[in-house]
Structures are given as C-alpha cells and as structure tokens.
Short mmCIF file of C-alpha atoms in Angstrom, two decimals:
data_model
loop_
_atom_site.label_atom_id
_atom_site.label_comp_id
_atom_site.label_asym_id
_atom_site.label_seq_id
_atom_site.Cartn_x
_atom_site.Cartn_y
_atom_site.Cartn_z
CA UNK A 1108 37.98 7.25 7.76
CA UNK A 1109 36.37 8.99 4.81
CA UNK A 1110 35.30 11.85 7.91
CA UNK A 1111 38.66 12.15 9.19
CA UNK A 1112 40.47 13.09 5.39
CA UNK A 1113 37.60 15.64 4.73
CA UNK A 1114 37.83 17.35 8.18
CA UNK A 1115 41.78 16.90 8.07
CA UNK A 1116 42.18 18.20 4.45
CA UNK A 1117 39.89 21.24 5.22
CA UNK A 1118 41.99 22.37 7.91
CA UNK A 1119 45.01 21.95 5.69
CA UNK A 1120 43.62 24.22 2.97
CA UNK A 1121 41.76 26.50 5.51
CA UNK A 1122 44.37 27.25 7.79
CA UNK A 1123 47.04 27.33 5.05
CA UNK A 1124 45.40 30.09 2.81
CA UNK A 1125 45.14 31.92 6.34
CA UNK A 1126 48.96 31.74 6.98
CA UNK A 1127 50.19 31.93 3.80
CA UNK A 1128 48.37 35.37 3.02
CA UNK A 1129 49.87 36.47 6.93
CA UNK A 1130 53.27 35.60 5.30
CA UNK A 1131 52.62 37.39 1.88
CA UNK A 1132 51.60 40.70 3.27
CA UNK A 1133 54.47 40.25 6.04
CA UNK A 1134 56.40 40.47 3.22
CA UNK A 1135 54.90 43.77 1.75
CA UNK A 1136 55.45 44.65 5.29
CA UNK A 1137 51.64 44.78 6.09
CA UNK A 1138 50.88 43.28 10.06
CA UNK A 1139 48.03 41.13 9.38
CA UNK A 1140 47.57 40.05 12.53
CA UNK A 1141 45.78 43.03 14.75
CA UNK A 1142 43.88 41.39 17.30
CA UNK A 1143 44.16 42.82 20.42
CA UNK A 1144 47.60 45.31 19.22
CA UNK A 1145 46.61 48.95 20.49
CA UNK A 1146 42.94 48.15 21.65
CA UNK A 1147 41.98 48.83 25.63
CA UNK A 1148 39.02 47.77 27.50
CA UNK A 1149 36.18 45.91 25.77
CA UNK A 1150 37.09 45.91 22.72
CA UNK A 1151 40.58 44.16 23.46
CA UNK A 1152 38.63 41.89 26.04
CA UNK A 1153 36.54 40.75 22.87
CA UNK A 1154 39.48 40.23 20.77
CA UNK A 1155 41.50 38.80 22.57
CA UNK A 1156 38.91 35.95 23.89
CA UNK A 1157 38.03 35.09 20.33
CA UNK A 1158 41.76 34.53 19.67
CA UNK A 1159 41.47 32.32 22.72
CA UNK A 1160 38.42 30.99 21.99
CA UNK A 1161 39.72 29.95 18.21
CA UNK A 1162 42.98 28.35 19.08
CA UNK A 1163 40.55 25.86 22.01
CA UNK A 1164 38.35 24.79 19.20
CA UNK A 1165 41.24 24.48 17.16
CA UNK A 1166 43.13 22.22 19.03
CA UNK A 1167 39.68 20.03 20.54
CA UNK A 1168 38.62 19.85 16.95
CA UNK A 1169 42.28 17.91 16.24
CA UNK A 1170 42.07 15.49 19.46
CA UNK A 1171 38.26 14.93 18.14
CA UNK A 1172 39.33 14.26 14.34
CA UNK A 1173 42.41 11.95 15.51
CA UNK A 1174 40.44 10.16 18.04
CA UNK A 1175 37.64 9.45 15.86
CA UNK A 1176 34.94 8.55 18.18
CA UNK A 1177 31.50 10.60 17.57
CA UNK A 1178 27.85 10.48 18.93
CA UNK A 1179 26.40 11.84 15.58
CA UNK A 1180 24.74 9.43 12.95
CA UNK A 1181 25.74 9.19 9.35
CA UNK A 1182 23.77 11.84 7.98
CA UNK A 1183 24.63 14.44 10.33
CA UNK A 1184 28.63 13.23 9.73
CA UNK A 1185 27.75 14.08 6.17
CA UNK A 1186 26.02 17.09 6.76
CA UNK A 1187 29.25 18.31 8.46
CA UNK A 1188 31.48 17.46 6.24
CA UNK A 1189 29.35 19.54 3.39
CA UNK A 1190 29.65 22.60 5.84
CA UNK A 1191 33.56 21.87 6.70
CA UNK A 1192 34.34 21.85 2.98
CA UNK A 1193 31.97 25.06 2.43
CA UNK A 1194 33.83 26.93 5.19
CA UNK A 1195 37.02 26.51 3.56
CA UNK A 1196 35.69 27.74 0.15
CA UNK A 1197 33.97 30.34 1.35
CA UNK A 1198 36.73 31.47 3.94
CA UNK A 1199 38.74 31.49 0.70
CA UNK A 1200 37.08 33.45 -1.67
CA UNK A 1201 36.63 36.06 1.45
CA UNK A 1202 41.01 36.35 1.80
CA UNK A 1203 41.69 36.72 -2.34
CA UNK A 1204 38.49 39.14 -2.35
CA UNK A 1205 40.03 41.47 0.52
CA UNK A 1206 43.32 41.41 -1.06
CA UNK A 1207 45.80 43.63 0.79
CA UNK A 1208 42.80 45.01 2.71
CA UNK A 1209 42.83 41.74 5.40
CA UNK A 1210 42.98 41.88 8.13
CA UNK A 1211 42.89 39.67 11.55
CA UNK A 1212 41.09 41.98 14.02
CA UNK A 1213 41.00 45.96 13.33
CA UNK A 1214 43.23 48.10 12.22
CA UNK A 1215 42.74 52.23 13.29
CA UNK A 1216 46.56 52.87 12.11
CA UNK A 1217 46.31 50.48 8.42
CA UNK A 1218 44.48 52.84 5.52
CA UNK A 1219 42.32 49.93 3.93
CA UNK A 1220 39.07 50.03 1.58
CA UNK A 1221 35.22 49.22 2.21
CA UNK A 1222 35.18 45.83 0.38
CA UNK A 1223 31.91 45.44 -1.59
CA UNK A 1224 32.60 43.33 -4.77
CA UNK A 1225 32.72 38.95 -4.46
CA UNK A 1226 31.51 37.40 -2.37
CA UNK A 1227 30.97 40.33 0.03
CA UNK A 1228 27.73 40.88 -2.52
CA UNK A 1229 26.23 38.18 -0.38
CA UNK A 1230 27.75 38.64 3.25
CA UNK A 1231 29.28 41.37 5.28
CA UNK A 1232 31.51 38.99 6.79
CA UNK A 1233 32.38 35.33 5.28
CA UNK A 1234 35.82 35.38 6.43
CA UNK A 1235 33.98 34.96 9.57
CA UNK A 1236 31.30 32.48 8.11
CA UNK A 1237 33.66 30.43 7.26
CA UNK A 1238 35.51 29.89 10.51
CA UNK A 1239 32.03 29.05 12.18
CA UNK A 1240 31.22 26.59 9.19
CA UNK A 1241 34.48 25.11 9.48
CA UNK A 1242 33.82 24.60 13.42
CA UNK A 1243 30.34 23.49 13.22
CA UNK A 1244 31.04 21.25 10.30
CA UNK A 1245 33.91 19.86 12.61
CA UNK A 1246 31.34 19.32 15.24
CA UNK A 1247 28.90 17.42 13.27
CA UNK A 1248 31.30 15.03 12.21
CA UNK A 1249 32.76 14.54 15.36
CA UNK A 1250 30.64 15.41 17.67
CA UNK A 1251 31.30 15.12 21.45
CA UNK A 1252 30.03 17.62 24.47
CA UNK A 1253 33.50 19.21 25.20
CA UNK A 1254 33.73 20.10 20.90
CA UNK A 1255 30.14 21.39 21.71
CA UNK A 1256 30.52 24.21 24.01
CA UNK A 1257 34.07 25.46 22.71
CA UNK A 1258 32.48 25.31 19.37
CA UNK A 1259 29.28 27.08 20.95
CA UNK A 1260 31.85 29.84 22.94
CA UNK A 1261 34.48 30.53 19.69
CA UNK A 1262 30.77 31.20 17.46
CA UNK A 1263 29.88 33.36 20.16
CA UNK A 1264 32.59 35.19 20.17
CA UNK A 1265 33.08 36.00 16.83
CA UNK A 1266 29.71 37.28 16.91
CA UNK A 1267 30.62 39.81 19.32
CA UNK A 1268 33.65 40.43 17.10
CA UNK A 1269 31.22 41.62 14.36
CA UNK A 1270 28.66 43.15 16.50
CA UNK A 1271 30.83 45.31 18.87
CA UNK A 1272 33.95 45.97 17.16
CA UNK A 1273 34.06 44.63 13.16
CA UNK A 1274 30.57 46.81 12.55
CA UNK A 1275 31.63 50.31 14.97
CA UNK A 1276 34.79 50.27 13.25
CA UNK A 1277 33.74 50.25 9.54
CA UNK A 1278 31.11 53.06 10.66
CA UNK A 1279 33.32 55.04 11.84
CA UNK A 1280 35.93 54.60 9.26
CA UNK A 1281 34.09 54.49 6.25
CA UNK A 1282 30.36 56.72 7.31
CA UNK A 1283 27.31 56.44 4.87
CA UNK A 1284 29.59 54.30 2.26
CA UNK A 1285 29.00 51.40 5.00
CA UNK A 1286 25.54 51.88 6.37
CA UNK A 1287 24.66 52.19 2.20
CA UNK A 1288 26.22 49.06 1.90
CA UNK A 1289 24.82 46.94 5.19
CA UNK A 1290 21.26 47.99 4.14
CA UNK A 1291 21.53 46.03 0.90
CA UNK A 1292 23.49 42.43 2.44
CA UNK A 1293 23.10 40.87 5.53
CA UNK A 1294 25.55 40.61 8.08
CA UNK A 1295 25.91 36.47 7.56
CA UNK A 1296 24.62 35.45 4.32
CA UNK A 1297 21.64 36.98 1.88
CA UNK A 1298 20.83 39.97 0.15
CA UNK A 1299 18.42 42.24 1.86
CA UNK A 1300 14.97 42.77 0.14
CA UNK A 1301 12.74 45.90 0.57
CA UNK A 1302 10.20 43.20 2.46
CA UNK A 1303 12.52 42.12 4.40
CA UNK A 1304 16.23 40.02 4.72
CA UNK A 1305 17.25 36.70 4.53
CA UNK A 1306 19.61 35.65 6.82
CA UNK A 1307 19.37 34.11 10.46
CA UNK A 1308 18.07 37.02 11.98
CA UNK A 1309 19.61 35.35 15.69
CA UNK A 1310 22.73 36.75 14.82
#
C-alpha cells in the first residue's frame, strides 16, 4: 500500500506542477506546449512519438499502480520509490528554474534565454531527468514486462528529443553561449572535469 501512495502522490505533484505552469503561462498568453506545432520531417516524427510514447507509460504506469501486482522484491520497490520521489523534485526545481523560458518541445517563433543558473549547474536537461526517474522509479515499484518496454521506448525517446532536436536547437539559437556552457555540465547529471565527465556516458 505504502508503494501505491508514493507512486500515486508523485504523479499528483509531478504532473500538477507540469499543468499548472501550462495554465500560468496560457495566461500570459505564452503556448507552452510546442511539440510537434510547425516542425516537418524528423524532427516532428521525434516529437511527436515521445508525446506518444509519454502518454503509454503514463497510462500503463496507472493500470500498474492500481493493480498492484509486481515481480520486483522489496528493495528494488524501495529503490523506486526513492527515484519516483527524486523525479518529481528534480522535475520541479527544472519548471520554477526555466521560468517563462519552458517550454514542451521547441520553440523557433518564442524569444527565450540559455538557462544556466539552478539546477541546470548540474544537468543540461532535468526537466527531462525527471520524467525518466519518475518512469523508472514507477517501474521498479511495479514492475511488470509490458511497464518495461513502454518505459524502455518513452526513455528512448526522450533521448532522441535531446540528442536530435533539444541540443541542434540551442546551437543554433544561442552559438558559443551553449557549446561554452555544455563543455562545463553534462547532458544528464554531473559537472564536467578537465579529466573527464561524470555522467552515464550511454546517453
């Protein structure tokens, strides 16, 4: 039971700092939501199959939480629900450190700012670390094969996000103020040292 709050209460919190910012900047007449909106070819392929991709896990993480059933042992559940609970406060801190600059997919038309300062001192993307926290976390704890590869695909995806739209855009937009910036943190979590970098250099 103790599984099912902690997975059910991150979601709350996660998803609800998500829509409420979508409905704040609505407000100040700013489209948050860009994914797929004036993109052709691969880029709007890759887009538009991670907003797939996110609303499968979604909804197979909920029948997984409400049915209950898992194959993982204790300390994996637990492990999970450290990572679930870590997703949401690191998805957070990535939304109030981006401010008005957020944005759900890419934006060529919305003037925004290179966002350096927070949490972004430690990772070029944690709005996006904390989705795939949040999903693995969801995993562990209720772990089943059909969680498993939408989990596996929506990770996946938002890696290609990153790699072949998130990263071309911000060079393009913002030049040597980026590539300054993504020599010093890594693209997931770490600070990059002259030896070397920290973070899981898979992805």
């Amino acid at each position: 039971m103790e599984f099912k709050l902690i997975s059910i209460a991150s979601l709350i919190v996660f998803y609800g700092c998500y829509y409420v910012k979508m409905l704040q900047q609505k407000k100040q007449g700013i489209q948050t939501d860009q994914i797929g909106k004036g993109k052709a070819g691969f880029v709007k392929f890759v887009e538009v199959t991670m907003k797939v991709a996110a609303v499968l896990v979604f909804a197979a993480g909920l029948v997984s939480i409400f049915i209950g059933t898992s194959l993982s042992p204790a300390a994996v559940r637990a492990m999970g629900a450290v990572m679930g609970v870590a997703g949401t406060v690191v998805f957070i801190a990535a939304v109030r450190t981006m401010r008005d600059s957020w944005r759900a997919g890419v934006s060529k038309t919305d003037k925004t700012e290179l966002v350096t300062s927070g949490i972004y001192q430690i990772s070029r993307n944690p709005a996006f670390l904390g989705f795939d926290l949040l999903y693995i976390g969801t995993l562990l704890m209720f772990f089943n094969w059909i969680l498993c590869i939408l989990t596996v695909f929506a990770v996946i995806m938002y890696h290609l996000q990153i790699v072949n739209v998130e990263e071309k855009f911000l060079l393009a937009t913002f030049g040597n103020e980026y590539l300054q910036y993504k020599k010093k943190v890594c693209r997931y979590i770490g600070r990059k040292q002259p030896v070397g970098c920290t973070h899981i250099k898979a992805w």
